[in-house]
Short mmCIF file of C-alpha atoms in Angstrom, two decimals:
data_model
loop_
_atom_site.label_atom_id
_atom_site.label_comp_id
_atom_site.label_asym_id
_atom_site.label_seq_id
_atom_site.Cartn_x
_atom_site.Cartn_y
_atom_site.Cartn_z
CA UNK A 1 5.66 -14.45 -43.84
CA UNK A 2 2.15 -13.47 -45.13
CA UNK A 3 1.11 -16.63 -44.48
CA UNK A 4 2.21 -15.59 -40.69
CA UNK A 5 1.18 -12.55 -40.65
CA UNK A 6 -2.26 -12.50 -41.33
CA UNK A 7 -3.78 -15.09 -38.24
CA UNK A 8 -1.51 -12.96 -36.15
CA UNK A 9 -3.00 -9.88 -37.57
CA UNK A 10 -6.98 -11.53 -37.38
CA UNK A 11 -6.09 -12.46 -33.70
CA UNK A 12 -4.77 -9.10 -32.96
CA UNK A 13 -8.24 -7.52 -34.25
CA UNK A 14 -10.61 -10.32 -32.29
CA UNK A 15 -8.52 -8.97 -28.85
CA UNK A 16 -9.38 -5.38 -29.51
CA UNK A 17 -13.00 -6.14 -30.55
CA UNK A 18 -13.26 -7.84 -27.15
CA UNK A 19 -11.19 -5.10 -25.28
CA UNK A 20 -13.73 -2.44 -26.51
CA UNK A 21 -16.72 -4.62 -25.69
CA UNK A 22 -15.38 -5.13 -22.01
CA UNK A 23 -14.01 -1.42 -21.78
CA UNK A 24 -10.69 -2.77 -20.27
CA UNK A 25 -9.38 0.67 -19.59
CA UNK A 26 -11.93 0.81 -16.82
CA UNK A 27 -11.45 -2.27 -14.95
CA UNK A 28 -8.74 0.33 -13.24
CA UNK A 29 -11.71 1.82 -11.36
CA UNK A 30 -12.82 -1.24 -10.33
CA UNK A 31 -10.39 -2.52 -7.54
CA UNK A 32 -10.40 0.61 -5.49
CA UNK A 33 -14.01 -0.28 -4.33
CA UNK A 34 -13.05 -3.54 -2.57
CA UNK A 35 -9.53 -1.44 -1.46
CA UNK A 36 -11.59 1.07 0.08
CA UNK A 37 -14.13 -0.96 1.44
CA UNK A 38 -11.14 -2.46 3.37
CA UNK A 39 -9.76 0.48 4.75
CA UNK A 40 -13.10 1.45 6.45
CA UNK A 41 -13.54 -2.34 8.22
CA UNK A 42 -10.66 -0.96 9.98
CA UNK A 43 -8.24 -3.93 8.47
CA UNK A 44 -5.36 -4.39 6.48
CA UNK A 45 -5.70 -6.23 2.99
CA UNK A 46 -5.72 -9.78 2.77
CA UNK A 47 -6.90 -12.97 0.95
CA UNK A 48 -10.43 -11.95 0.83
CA UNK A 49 -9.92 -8.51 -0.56
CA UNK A 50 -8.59 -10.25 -3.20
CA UNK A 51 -11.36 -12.59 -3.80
CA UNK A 52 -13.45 -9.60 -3.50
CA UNK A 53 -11.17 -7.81 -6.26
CA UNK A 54 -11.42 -10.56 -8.72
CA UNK A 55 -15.24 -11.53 -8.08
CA UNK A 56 -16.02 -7.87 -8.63
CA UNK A 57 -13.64 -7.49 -12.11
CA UNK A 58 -15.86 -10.28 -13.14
CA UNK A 59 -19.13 -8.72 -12.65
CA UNK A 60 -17.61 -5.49 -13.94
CA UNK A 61 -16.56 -7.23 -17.44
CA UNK A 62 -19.88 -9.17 -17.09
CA UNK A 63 -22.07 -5.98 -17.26
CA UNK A 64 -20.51 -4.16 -19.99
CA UNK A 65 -20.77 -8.01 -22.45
CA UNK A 66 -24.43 -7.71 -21.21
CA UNK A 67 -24.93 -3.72 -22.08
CA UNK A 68 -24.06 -4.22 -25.62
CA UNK A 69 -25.77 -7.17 -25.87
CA UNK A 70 -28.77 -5.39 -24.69
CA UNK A 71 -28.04 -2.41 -26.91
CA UNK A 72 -27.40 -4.06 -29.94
CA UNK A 73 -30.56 -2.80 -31.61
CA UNK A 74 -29.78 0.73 -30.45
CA UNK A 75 -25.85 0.76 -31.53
CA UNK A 76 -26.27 -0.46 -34.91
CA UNK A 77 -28.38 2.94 -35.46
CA UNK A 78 -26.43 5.45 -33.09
CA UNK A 79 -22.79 3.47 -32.64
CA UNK A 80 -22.14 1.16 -35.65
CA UNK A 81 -18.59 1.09 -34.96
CA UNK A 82 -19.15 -1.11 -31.83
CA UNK A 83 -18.22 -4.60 -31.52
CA UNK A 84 -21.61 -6.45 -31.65
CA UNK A 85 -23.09 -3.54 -34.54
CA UNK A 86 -19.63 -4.04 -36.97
CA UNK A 87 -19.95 -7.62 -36.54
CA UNK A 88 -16.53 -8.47 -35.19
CA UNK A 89 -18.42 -9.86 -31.90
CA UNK A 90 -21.65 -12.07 -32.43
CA UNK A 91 -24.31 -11.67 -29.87
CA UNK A 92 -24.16 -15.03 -28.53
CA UNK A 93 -20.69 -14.61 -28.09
CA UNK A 94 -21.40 -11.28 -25.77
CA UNK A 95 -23.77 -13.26 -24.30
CA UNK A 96 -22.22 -16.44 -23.18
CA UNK A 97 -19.42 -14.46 -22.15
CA UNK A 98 -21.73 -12.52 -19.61
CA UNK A 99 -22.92 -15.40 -18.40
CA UNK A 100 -19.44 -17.43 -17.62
CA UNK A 101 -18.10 -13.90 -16.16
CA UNK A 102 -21.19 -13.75 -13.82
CA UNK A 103 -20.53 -17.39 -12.62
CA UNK A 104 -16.72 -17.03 -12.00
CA UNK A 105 -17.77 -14.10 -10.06
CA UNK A 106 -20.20 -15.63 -8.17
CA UNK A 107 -17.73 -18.58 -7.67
CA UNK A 108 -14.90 -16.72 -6.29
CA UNK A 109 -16.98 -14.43 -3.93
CA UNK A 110 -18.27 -17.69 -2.32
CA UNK A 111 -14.86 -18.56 -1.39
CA UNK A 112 -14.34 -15.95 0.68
CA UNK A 113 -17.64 -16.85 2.60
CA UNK A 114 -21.16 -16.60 2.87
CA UNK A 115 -22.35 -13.28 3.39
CA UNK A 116 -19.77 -11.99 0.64
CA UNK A 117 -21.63 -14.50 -1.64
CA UNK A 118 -25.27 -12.94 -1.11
CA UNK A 119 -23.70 -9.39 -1.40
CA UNK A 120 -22.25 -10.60 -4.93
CA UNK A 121 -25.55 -12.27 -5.84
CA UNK A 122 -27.30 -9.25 -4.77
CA UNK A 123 -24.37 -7.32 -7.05
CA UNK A 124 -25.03 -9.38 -10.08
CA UNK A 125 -29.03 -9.17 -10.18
CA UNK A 126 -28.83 -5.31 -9.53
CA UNK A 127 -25.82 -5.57 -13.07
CA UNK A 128 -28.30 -7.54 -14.77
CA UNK A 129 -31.67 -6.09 -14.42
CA UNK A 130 -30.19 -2.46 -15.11
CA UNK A 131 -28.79 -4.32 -18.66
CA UNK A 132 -31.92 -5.90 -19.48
CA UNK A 133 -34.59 -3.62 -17.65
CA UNK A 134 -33.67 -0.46 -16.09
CA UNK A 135 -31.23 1.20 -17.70
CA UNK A 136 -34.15 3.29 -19.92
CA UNK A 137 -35.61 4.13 -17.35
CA UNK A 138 -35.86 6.76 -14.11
CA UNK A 139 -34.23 3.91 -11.97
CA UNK A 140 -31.20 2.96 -13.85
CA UNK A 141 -29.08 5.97 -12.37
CA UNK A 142 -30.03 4.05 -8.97
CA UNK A 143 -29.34 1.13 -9.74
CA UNK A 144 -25.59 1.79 -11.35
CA UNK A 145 -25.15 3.50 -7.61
CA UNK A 146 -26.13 0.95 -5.86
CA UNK A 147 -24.25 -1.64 -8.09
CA UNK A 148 -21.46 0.64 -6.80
CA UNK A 149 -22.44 0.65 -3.32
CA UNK A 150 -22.48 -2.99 -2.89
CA UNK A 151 -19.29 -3.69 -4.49
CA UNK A 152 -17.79 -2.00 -1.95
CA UNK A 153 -19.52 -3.69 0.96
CA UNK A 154 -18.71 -7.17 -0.58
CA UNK A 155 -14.93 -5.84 -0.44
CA UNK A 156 -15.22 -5.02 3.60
CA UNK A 157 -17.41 -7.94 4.41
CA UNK A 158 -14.88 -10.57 3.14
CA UNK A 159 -12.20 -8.47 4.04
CA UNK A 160 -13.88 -8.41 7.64
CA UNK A 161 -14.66 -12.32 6.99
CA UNK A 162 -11.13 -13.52 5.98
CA UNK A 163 -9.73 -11.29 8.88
CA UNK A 164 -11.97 -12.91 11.76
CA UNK A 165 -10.90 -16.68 10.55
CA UNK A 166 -7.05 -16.23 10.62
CA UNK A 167 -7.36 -14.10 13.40
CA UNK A 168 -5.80 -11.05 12.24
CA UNK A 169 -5.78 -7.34 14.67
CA UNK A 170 -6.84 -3.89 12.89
CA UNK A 171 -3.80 -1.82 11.36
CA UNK A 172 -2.70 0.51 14.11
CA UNK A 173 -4.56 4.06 14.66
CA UNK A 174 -7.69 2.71 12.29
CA UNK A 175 -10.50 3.25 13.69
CA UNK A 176 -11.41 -0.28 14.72
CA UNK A 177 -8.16 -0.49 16.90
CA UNK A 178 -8.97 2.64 18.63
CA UNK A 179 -12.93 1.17 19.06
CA UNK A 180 -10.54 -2.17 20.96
CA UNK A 181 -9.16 -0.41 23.41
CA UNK A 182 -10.74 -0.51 27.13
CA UNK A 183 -9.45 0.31 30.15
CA UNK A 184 -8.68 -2.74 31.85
CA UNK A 185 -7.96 -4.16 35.03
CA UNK A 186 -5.26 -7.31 34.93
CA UNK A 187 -5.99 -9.97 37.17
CA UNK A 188 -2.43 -11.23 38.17
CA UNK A 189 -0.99 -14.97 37.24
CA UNK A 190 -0.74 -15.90 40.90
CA UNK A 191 -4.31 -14.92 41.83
CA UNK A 192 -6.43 -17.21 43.88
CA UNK A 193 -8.83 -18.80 41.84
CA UNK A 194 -12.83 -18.12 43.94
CA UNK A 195 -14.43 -20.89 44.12
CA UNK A 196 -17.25 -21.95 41.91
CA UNK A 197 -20.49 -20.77 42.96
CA UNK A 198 -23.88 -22.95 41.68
CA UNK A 199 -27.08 -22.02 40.49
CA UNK A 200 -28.71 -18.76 40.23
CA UNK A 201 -29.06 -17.30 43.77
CA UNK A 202 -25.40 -18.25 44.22
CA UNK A 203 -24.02 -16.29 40.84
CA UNK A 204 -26.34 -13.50 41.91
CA UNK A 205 -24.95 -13.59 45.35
CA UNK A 206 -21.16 -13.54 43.61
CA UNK A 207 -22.10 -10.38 41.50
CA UNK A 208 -23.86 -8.61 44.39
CA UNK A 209 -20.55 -9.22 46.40
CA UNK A 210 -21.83 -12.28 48.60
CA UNK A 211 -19.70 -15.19 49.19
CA UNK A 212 -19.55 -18.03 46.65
CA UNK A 213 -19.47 -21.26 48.44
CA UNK A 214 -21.34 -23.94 47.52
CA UNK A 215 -24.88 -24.19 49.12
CA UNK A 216 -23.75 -27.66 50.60
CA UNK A 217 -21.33 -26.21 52.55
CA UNK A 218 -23.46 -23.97 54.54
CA UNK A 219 -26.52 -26.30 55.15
CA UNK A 220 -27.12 -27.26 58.99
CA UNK A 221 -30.22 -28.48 60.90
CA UNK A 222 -32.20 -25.21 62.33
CA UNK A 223 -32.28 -24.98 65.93
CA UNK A 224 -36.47 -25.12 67.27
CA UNK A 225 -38.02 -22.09 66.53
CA UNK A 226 -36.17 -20.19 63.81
CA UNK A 227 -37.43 -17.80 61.50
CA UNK A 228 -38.08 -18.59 58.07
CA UNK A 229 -36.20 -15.65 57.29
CA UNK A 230 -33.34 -17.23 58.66
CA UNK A 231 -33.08 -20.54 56.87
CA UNK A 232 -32.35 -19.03 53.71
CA UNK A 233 -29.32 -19.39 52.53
CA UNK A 234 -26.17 -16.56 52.57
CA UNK A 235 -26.33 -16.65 49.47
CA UNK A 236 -29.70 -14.92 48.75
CA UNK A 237 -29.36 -12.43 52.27
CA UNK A 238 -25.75 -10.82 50.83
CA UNK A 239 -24.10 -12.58 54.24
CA UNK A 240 -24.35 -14.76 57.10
CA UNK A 241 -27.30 -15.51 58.51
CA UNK A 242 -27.30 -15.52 62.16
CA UNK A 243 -30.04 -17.56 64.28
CA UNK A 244 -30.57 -14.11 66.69
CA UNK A 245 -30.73 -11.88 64.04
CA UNK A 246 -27.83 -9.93 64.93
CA UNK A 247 -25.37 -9.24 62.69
CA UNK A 248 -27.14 -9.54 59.46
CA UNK A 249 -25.64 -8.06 56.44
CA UNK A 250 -28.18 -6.25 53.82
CA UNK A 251 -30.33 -7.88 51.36
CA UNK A 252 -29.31 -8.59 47.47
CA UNK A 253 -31.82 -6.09 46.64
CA UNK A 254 -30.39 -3.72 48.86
CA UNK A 255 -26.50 -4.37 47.89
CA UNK A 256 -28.01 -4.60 44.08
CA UNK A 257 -29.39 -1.17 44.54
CA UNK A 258 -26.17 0.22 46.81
CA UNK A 259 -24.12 -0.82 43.73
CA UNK A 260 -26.12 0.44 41.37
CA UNK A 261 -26.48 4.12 42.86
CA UNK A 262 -22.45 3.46 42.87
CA UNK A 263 -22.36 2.93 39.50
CA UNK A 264 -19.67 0.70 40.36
CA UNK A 265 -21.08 -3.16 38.63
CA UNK A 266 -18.19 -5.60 38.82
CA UNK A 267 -17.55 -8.60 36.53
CA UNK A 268 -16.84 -11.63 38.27
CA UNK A 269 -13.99 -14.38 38.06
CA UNK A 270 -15.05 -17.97 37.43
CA UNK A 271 -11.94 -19.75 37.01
CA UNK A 272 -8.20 -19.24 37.59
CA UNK A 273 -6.90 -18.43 33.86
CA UNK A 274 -3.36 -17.39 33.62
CA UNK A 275 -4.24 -13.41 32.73
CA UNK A 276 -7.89 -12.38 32.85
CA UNK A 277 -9.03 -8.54 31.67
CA UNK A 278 -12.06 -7.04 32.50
CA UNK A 279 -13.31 -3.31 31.39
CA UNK A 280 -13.44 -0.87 33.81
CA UNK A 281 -16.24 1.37 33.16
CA UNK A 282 -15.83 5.13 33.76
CA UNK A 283 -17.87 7.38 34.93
CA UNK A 284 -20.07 9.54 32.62
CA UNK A 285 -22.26 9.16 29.95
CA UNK A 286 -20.07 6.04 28.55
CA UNK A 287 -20.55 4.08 31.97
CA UNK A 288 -23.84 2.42 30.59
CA UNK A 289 -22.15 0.67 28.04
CA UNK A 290 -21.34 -1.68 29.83
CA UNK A 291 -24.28 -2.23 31.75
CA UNK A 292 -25.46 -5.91 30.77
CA UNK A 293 -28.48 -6.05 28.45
CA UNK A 294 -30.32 -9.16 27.08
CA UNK A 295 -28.29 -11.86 26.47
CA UNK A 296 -24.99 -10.07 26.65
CA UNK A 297 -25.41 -10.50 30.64
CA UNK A 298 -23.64 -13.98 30.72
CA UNK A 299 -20.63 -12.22 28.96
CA UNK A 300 -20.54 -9.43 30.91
CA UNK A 301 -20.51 -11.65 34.08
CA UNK A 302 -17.72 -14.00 33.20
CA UNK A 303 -17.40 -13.97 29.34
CA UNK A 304 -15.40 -11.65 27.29
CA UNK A 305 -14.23 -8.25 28.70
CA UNK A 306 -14.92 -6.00 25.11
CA UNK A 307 -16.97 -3.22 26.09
CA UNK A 308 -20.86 -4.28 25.32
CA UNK A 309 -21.21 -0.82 23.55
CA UNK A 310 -19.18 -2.64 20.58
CA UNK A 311 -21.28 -5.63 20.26
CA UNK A 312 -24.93 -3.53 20.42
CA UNK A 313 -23.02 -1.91 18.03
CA UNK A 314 -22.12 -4.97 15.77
CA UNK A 315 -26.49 -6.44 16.93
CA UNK A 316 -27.74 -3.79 13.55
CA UNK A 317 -28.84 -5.39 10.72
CA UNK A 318 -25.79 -4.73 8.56
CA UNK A 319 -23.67 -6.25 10.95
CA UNK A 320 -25.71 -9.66 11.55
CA UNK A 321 -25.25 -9.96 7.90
CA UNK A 322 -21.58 -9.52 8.29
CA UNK A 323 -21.17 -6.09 7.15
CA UNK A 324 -19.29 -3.61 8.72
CA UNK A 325 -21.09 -0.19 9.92
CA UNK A 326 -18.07 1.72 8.70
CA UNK A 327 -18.35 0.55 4.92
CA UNK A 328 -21.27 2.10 5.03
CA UNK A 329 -20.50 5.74 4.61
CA UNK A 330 -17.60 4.64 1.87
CA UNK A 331 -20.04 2.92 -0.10
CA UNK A 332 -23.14 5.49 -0.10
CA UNK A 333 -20.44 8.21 -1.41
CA UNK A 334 -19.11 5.98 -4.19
CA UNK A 335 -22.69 5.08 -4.89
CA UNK A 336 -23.88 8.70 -5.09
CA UNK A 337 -20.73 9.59 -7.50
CA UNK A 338 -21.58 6.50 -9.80
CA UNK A 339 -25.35 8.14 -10.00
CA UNK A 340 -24.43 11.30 -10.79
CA UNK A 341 -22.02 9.78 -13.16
CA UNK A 342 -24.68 7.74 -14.97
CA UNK A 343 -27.15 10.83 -15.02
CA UNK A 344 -24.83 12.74 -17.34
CA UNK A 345 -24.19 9.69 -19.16
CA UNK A 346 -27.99 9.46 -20.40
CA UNK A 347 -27.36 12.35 -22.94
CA UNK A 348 -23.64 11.31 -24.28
CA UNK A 349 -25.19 10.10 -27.75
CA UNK A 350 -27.08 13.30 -28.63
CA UNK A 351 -25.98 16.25 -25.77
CA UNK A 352 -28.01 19.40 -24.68
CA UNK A 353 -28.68 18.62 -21.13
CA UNK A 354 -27.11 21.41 -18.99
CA UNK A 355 -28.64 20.22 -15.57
CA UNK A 356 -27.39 16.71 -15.42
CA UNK A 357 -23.54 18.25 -15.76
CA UNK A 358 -24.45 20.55 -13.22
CA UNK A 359 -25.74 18.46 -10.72
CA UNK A 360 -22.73 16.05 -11.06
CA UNK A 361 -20.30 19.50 -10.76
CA UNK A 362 -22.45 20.00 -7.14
CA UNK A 363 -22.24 16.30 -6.61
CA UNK A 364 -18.77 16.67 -6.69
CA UNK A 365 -18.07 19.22 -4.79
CA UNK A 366 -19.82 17.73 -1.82
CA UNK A 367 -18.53 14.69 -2.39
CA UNK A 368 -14.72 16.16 -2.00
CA UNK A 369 -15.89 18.47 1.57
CA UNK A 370 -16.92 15.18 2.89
CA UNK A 371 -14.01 13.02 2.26
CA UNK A 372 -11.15 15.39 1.99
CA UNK A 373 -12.05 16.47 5.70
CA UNK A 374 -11.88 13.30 8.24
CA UNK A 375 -12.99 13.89 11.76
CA UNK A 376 -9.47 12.12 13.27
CA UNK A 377 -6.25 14.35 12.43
CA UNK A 378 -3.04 12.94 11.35
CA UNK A 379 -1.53 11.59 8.36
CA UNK A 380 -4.76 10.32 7.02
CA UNK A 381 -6.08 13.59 6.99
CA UNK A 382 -3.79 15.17 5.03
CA UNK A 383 -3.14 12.41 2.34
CA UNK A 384 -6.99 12.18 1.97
CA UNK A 385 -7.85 15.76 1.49
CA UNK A 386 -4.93 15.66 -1.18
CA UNK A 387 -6.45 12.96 -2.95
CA UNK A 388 -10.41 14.45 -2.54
CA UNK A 389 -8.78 17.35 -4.45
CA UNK A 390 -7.27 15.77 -7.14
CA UNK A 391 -10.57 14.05 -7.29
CA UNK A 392 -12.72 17.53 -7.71
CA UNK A 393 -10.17 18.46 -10.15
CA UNK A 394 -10.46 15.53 -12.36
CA UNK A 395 -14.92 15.43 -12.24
CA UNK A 396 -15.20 19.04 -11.94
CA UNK A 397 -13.51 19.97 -14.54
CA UNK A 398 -15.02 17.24 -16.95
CA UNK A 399 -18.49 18.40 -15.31
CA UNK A 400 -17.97 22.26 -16.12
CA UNK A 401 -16.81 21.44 -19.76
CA UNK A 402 -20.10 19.73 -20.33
CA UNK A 403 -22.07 22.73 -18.52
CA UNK A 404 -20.74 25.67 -20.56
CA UNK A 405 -21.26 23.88 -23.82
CA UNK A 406 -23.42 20.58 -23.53
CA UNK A 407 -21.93 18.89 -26.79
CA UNK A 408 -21.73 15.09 -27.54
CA UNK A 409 -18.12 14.99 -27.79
CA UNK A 410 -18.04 16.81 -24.18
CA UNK A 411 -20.97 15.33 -22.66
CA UNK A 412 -18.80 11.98 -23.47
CA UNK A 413 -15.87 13.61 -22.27
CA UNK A 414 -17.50 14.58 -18.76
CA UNK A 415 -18.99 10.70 -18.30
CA UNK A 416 -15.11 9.55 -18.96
CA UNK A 417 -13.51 11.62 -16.53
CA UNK A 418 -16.48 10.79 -13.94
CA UNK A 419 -15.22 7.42 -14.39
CA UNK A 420 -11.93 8.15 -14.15
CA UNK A 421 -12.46 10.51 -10.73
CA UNK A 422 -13.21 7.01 -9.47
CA UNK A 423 -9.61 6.27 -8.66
CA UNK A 424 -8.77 9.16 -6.61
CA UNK A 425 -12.11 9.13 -5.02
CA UNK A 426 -11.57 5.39 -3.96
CA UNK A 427 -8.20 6.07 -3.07
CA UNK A 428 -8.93 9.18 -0.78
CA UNK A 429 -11.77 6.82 1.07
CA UNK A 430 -9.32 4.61 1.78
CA UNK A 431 -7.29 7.16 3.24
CA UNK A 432 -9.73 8.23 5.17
CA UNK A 433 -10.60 4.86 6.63
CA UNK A 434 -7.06 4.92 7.98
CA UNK A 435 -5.50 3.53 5.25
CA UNK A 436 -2.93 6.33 3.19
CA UNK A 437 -0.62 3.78 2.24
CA UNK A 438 -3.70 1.57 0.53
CA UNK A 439 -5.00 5.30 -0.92
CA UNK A 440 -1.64 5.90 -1.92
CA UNK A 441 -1.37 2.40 -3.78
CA UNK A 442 -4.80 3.08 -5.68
CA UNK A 443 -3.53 6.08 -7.19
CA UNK A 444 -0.66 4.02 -9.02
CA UNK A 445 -3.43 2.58 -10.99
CA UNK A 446 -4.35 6.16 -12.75
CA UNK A 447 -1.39 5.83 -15.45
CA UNK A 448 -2.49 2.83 -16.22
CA UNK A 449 -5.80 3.72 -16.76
CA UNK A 450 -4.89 6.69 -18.59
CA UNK A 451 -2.60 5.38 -21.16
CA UNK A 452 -4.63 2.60 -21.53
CA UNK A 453 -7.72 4.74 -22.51
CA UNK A 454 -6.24 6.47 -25.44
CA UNK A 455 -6.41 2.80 -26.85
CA UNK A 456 -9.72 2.01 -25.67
CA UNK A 457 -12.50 4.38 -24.77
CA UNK A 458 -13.98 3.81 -21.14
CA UNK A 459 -17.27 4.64 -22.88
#
């Protein structure tokens, strides 16, 4: 039995060395960022948030090999006790393992598409240069934000990504199904199919509310003596042309401008599909919308009938990168937390900063009026503002501790329970995104995390 006992017992020891070099009881704060990210693309979870979750685990565990590798110098004098300093982990093993995490990262946020993989390469250099460069200095509290930040984006974009390729329709009441719905007009099955008009004047003609027959169809030798005026085609005078003069209907300018001053612009109907919808606009300061502009006139014409409000709003630059505008809000908040978080953090070791715990306490209590009060009522509502209080609780509390009496052992105590605050704070984004079931889920991960951390500190 000794004989037994003792690999078991060495193999025991090497798994706790490297669960206290990777800080496992934190990887619990990690998959709310992609979760929540989700939520505010407006669409339900799917293969790509978990792509997202595991690429950003990896990155995670790939930062805190890299940090004590980095630090090695430093702990050795100030935390002996850590893996690398008591020699249980060499530095080439903390190393190497930084590097292979960083690569399976990399790897699995390229499966879930392109612009996921740049927001993961952009994740890993910002991990990296605040290990090796910045974390000393006045930018490293940025840069742990903004490490933050884009993990959450690279959870909506391939969320977002995976979503577009199979297809998939927002969760109902999210704030991307309510941006789908238009007013529509349904063209019926048995319609008439117009015919197919040719060449500019004529599709100028159709939209101005001119007939649509082909030019070839109204050509005809000119008696003697006609105007010039009156060769042109009906096409370009709104009507028919008569040789007198009589009858003639108004110019395209003048129908263009007629239906303009109407406010009434109609799309037009190139072929006989089955069921065709087009937006109706209404009148007020939305009508403009759909006005075409730039090269979403050939939609608007006879393409598709979304309202052209939603794709100037999808022409910004997060958007051409494949970033939704609504992660953006969710990941400057979680970005902001993480810097106040690392602020306090600068001055676990020794203590006796009082402004960096009360900063975070202010953070925090901005933080929670913002997300525990959505601007759409309902269930969301209430199940976020919930959560953004149990989120004040757990920072704020930590926060004021360190305040009143800026010790080491509190001042370590406030930086765990800002990283703990992470879970509710994730999980009341993604009820506020429209998402209280996902927000709901998160929060299952905070016994984990908890009983977990009284094994291994999340510091």
């Amino acid at each position: 039995m000794p004989g037994v006992t003792g690999p078991r017992r060495l193999a025991g020891q090497g798994l706790r060395a490297w669960a206290e070099l990777l800080r496992v009881s934190a990887l619990f704060t990690v998959p709310g960022d992609a979760l929540a990210g989700a939520a505010s693309a407006g669409v339900r979870p799917n293969r790509g948030t978990a792509l997202a979750v595991g690429a950003s685990l990896c990155l995670y565990e790939a930062g805190m090999a890299l940090n004590d590798w980095a630090d090695r110098d430093e702990d050795a004098l100030e935390r002996p006790h850590r893996p690398i300093p008591s020699g249980r982990i060499t530095p080439n093993a903390a190393l190497t393992a930084a590097g292979a995490l960083t690569a399976t990262g990399l790897f699995l946020a390229s499966r879930a598409g392109r612009p996921t993989l740049a927001l993961s390469t952009a994740l890993a250099a910002t991990v990296w240069a605040y290990d090796l460069r910045l974390k000393h200095t006045a930018a490293g509290p940025a840069a742990m934000g903004a490490a933050r930040a884009l993990d959450v984006l690279m959870g909506a974009t391939a969320t977002l990504s995976t979503s577009r390729r199979t297809g998939a329709t927002p969760p109902a009441g999210s704030a991307a199904a309510r941006s789908r719905t238009t007013p529509s007009v349904v063209v019926p099955r048995d319609a008439p199919a117009p015919s197919e008009p040719r060449g500019v004047p004529a599709r100028l003609s159709s939209w101005a509310g001119g007939p649509t027959e082909p030019f070839a169809s109204r050509r005809a030798t000119p008696p003697p003596g006609t105007r010039l005026a009156e060769l042109l085609p009906s096409a370009w005078t709104g009507g028919s042309a008569s040789p007198t003069g009589q009858g003639r209907t108004p110019t395209p300018l003048e129908t263009l401008a007629s239906k303009l001053a109407a406010s009434a612009p109609r799309p037009v109907v190139e072929s006989a599909a089955s069921t065709a919808r087009f937006p109706v606009p209404s009148a007020g300061r939305d009508l403009w919308a759909h006005v075409p502009r730039g090269r979403t006139t050939a939609a608007w014409a006879g393409g598709p009938a979304e309202p052209l409000a939603s794709r100037r709003a999808g022409s910004s630059w997060p958007a051409r990168f494949g970033v939704p505008r609504g992660a953006l809000l969710p990941a400057a908040l979680l970005g902001v937390h993480t810097l106040a978080v690392t602020t306090v953090s600068r001055r676990e070791v020794y203590g006796g900063s009082v402004g960096a715990p009360v900063a975070a306490l202010a953070v925090t209590g901005v933080l929670a009026g913002v997300v525990g009060r959505p601007r759409d009522p309902g269930v969301g509502a209430v199940v976020a503002g919930g959560l953004a209080a149990v989120y004040a609780s757990t920072a704020g509390r930590a926060f004021l501790h360190a305040a009143l009496n800026p010790s080491p052992q509190l001042t370590q105590r406030a930086v765990g329970g800002g990283i703990r605050a992470m879970i509710p704070f994730q999980a009341a984004l993604a009820a506020r995104g429209g998402a209280p079931g996902v927000g709901l889920a998160v929060m299952g991960l905070v016994p984990l995390a908890r009983k977990l951390a009284k094994r291994v500190s999340v510091t």
